[in-house]
GROMACS .gro file of N, CA and C in nm:
model
  201
    1MET      N    1   0.083  -0.119   0.000
    1MET     CA    2   0.000   0.000   0.000
    1MET      C    3   0.087   0.125   0.000
    2PRO      N    4   0.043   0.228  -0.066
    2PRO     CA    5   0.118   0.354  -0.066
    2PRO      C    6   0.125   0.413   0.076
    3PRO      N    7   0.234   0.482   0.109
    3PRO     CA    8   0.246   0.539   0.244
    3PRO      C    9   0.134   0.636   0.279
    4THR      N   10   0.082   0.710   0.182
    4THR     CA   11  -0.027   0.803   0.212
    4THR      C   12  -0.154   0.729   0.250
    5TYR      N   13  -0.176   0.612   0.193
    5TYR     CA   14  -0.292   0.529   0.227
    5TYR      C   15  -0.281   0.483   0.372
    6VAL      N   16  -0.164   0.435   0.408
    6VAL     CA   17  -0.141   0.387   0.545
    6VAL      C   18  -0.154   0.501   0.644
    7LEU      N   19  -0.102   0.618   0.609
    7LEU     CA   20  -0.110   0.734   0.697
    7LEU      C   21  -0.256   0.779   0.714
    8ALA      N   22  -0.331   0.780   0.606
    8ALA     CA   23  -0.472   0.819   0.614
    8ALA      C   24  -0.550   0.723   0.704
    9LYS      N   25  -0.523   0.595   0.690
    9LYS     CA   26  -0.591   0.495   0.773
    9LYS      C   27  -0.554   0.515   0.920
   10ASP      N   28  -0.428   0.544   0.947
   10ASP     CA   29  -0.383   0.568   1.084
   10ASP      C   30  -0.454   0.689   1.143
   11HIS      N   31  -0.467   0.797   1.066
   11HIS     CA   32  -0.537   0.916   1.114
   11HIS      C   33  -0.684   0.887   1.145
   12LEU      N   34  -0.747   0.808   1.061
   12LEU     CA   35  -0.887   0.773   1.085
   12LEU      C   36  -0.901   0.688   1.211
   13GLN      N   37  -0.808   0.597   1.233
   13GLN     CA   38  -0.813   0.516   1.354
   13GLN      C   39  -0.795   0.602   1.479
   14ARG      N   40  -0.707   0.699   1.473
   14ARG     CA   41  -0.689   0.791   1.586
   14ARG      C   42  -0.814   0.873   1.610
   15ALA      N   43  -0.876   0.921   1.502
   15ALA     CA   44  -0.999   1.000   1.515
   15ALA      C   45  -1.110   0.917   1.580
   16ALA      N   46  -1.122   0.792   1.540
   16ALA     CA   47  -1.224   0.705   1.600
   16ALA      C   48  -1.198   0.685   1.749
   17THR      N   49  -1.071   0.677   1.787
   17THR     CA   50  -1.037   0.662   1.929
   17THR      C   51  -1.072   0.788   2.007
   18ILE      N   52  -1.047   0.904   1.947
   18ILE     CA   53  -1.077   1.031   2.013
   18ILE      C   54  -1.227   1.047   2.033
   19LEU      N   55  -1.307   0.999   1.939
   19LEU     CA   56  -1.453   1.015   1.945
   19LEU      C   57  -1.517   0.906   2.030
   20GLN      N   58  -1.478   0.894   2.153
   20GLN     CA   59  -1.536   0.794   2.242
   20GLN      C   60  -1.647   0.851   2.329
   21GLY      N   61  -1.691   0.972   2.297
   21GLY     CA   62  -1.798   1.036   2.374
   21GLY      C   63  -1.929   0.958   2.363
   22ALA      N   64  -2.016   0.980   2.462
   22ALA     CA   65  -2.143   0.908   2.466
   22ALA      C   66  -2.253   0.979   2.387
   23ASP      N   67  -2.229   1.103   2.346
   23ASP     CA   68  -2.334   1.175   2.275
   23ASP      C   69  -2.356   1.114   2.136
   24GLN      N   70  -2.471   1.142   2.080
   24GLN     CA   71  -2.511   1.080   1.954
   24GLN      C   72  -2.424   1.125   1.836
   25ARG      N   73  -2.384   1.251   1.834
   25ARG     CA   74  -2.300   1.299   1.724
   25ARG      C   75  -2.166   1.227   1.722
   26SER      N   76  -2.105   1.211   1.838
   26SER     CA   77  -1.977   1.140   1.845
   26SER      C   78  -1.994   0.997   1.798
   27ALA      N   79  -2.102   0.933   1.839
   27ALA     CA   80  -2.127   0.795   1.799
   27ALA      C   81  -2.146   0.785   1.648
   28GLN      N   82  -2.218   0.880   1.589
   28GLN     CA   83  -2.239   0.877   1.444
   28GLN      C   84  -2.109   0.899   1.369
   29LEU      N   85  -2.029   0.996   1.413
   29LEU     CA   86  -1.900   1.020   1.349
   29LEU      C   87  -1.807   0.900   1.363
   30ARG      N   88  -1.805   0.841   1.482
   30ARG     CA   89  -1.722   0.722   1.504
   30ARG      C   90  -1.764   0.609   1.411
   31HIS      N   91  -1.896   0.591   1.394
   31HIS     CA   92  -1.947   0.485   1.305
   31HIS      C   93  -1.903   0.512   1.160
   32ILE      N   94  -1.913   0.636   1.116
   32ILE     CA   95  -1.871   0.671   0.979
   32ILE      C   96  -1.722   0.644   0.961
   33ILE      N   97  -1.643   0.684   1.057
   33ILE     CA   98  -1.497   0.663   1.048
   33ILE      C   99  -1.465   0.514   1.048
   34GLU      N  100  -1.528   0.437   1.136
   34GLU     CA  101  -1.501   0.293   1.142
   34GLU      C  102  -1.544   0.224   1.013
   35ARG      N  103  -1.653   0.269   0.954
   35ARG     CA  104  -1.698   0.211   0.826
   35ARG      C  105  -1.600   0.246   0.715
   36THR      N  106  -1.549   0.368   0.717
   36THR     CA  107  -1.449   0.409   0.617
   36THR      C  108  -1.324   0.325   0.629
   37ILE      N  109  -1.280   0.300   0.751
   37ILE     CA  110  -1.163   0.214   0.773
   37ILE      C  111  -1.191   0.074   0.719
   38GLY      N  112  -1.311   0.023   0.743
   38GLY     CA  113  -1.348  -0.108   0.691
   38GLY      C  114  -1.345  -0.113   0.539
   39LEU      N  115  -1.394  -0.007   0.476
   39LEU     CA  116  -1.390  -0.001   0.330
   39LEU      C  117  -1.247   0.006   0.279
   40MET      N  118  -1.161   0.076   0.352
   40MET     CA  119  -1.020   0.083   0.312
   40MET      C  120  -0.955  -0.055   0.322
   41ASP      N  121  -0.994  -0.133   0.424
   41ASP     CA  122  -0.938  -0.267   0.439
   41ASP      C  123  -0.982  -0.360   0.326
   42GLU      N  124  -1.103  -0.337   0.273
   42GLU     CA  125  -1.154  -0.420   0.164
   42GLU      C  126  -1.096  -0.384   0.028
   43PHE      N  127  -1.038  -0.265   0.016
   43PHE     CA  128  -0.986  -0.217  -0.111
   43PHE      C  129  -0.870  -0.302  -0.158
   44ARG      N  130  -0.878  -0.346  -0.279
   44ARG     CA  131  -0.769  -0.421  -0.342
   44ARG      C  132  -0.730  -0.348  -0.469
   45PRO      N  133  -0.608  -0.296  -0.475
   45PRO     CA  134  -0.569  -0.223  -0.596
   45PRO      C  135  -0.570  -0.316  -0.718
   46GLU      N  136  -0.618  -0.260  -0.827
   46GLU     CA  137  -0.622  -0.337  -0.951
   46GLU      C  138  -0.483  -0.345  -1.010
   47THR      N  139  -0.453  -0.459  -1.068
   47THR     CA  140  -0.325  -0.472  -1.135
   47THR      C  141  -0.333  -0.400  -1.269
   48VAL      N  142  -0.230  -0.330  -1.299
   48VAL     CA  143  -0.226  -0.253  -1.422
   48VAL      C  144  -0.183  -0.344  -1.536
   49ALA      N  145  -0.264  -0.349  -1.640
   49ALA     CA  146  -0.228  -0.429  -1.757
   49ALA      C  147  -0.116  -0.357  -1.831
   50ARG      N  148  -0.011  -0.429  -1.859
   50ARG     CA  149   0.103  -0.372  -1.929
   50ARG      C  150   0.117  -0.436  -2.067
   51PRO      N  151   0.161  -0.359  -2.160
   51PRO     CA  152   0.188  -0.419  -2.291
   51PRO      C  153   0.294  -0.530  -2.277
   52ASP      N  154   0.289  -0.626  -2.364
   52ASP     CA  155   0.380  -0.741  -2.355
   52ASP      C  156   0.527  -0.703  -2.367
   53ASN      N  157   0.558  -0.590  -2.424
   53ASN     CA  158   0.698  -0.555  -2.441
   53ASN      C  159   0.754  -0.473  -2.324
   54VAL      N  160   0.677  -0.459  -2.217
   54VAL     CA  161   0.723  -0.384  -2.100
   54VAL      C  162   0.763  -0.482  -1.992
   55LEU      N  163   0.881  -0.463  -1.937
   55LEU     CA  164   0.934  -0.553  -1.835
   55LEU      C  165   0.907  -0.497  -1.696
   56ASP      N  166   0.846  -0.577  -1.611
   56ASP     CA  167   0.823  -0.541  -1.471
   56ASP      C  168   0.936  -0.603  -1.390
   57PHE      N  169   1.023  -0.519  -1.334
   57PHE     CA  170   1.141  -0.570  -1.266
   57PHE      C  171   1.107  -0.655  -1.144
   58ALA      N  172   1.001  -0.623  -1.072
   58ALA     CA  173   0.963  -0.703  -0.956
   58ALA      C  174   0.924  -0.844  -0.998
   59THR      N  175   0.848  -0.854  -1.106
   59THR     CA  176   0.810  -0.986  -1.157
   59THR      C  177   0.933  -1.061  -1.208
   60PHE      N  178   1.021  -0.992  -1.275
   60PHE     CA  179   1.144  -1.053  -1.325
   60PHE      C  180   1.228  -1.110  -1.211
   61ARG      N  181   1.248  -1.029  -1.107
   61ARG     CA  182   1.326  -1.076  -0.991
   61ARG      C  183   1.261  -1.197  -0.925
   62HIS      N  184   1.127  -1.192  -0.914
   62HIS     CA  185   1.055  -1.305  -0.853
   62HIS      C  186   1.073  -1.432  -0.934
   63ARG      N  187   1.065  -1.418  -1.067
   63ARG     CA  188   1.083  -1.536  -1.153
   63ARG      C  189   1.225  -1.589  -1.145
   64GLN      N  190   1.323  -1.498  -1.138
   64GLN     CA  191   1.464  -1.540  -1.131
   64GLN      C  192   1.493  -1.608  -0.998
   65ALA      N  193   1.427  -1.566  -0.893
   65ALA     CA  194   1.451  -1.623  -0.760
   65ALA      C  195   1.406  -1.769  -0.753
   66LYS      N  196   1.311  -1.808  -0.838
   66LYS     CA  197   1.262  -1.946  -0.838
   66LYS      C  198   1.368  -2.043  -0.891
   67TYR      N  199   1.460  -1.994  -0.974
   67TYR     CA  200   1.556  -2.083  -1.040
   67TYR      C  201   1.685  -2.087  -0.969
   0.00000   0.00000   0.00000
């Protein structure tokens, strides 16, 4: 995951912790934040289709490591 994604998730988790008040507004905000965190956990980045003539070095290294 990109560092900004991880940082954003961390900030949301801190905000949810801060909103531990018993009032209804705090509870609603906490629920929204927790749901957003859940959606972030479900997110799976799509693999980018590359033309056949483009070499992905990570894939190349992984294939070479097998041999």
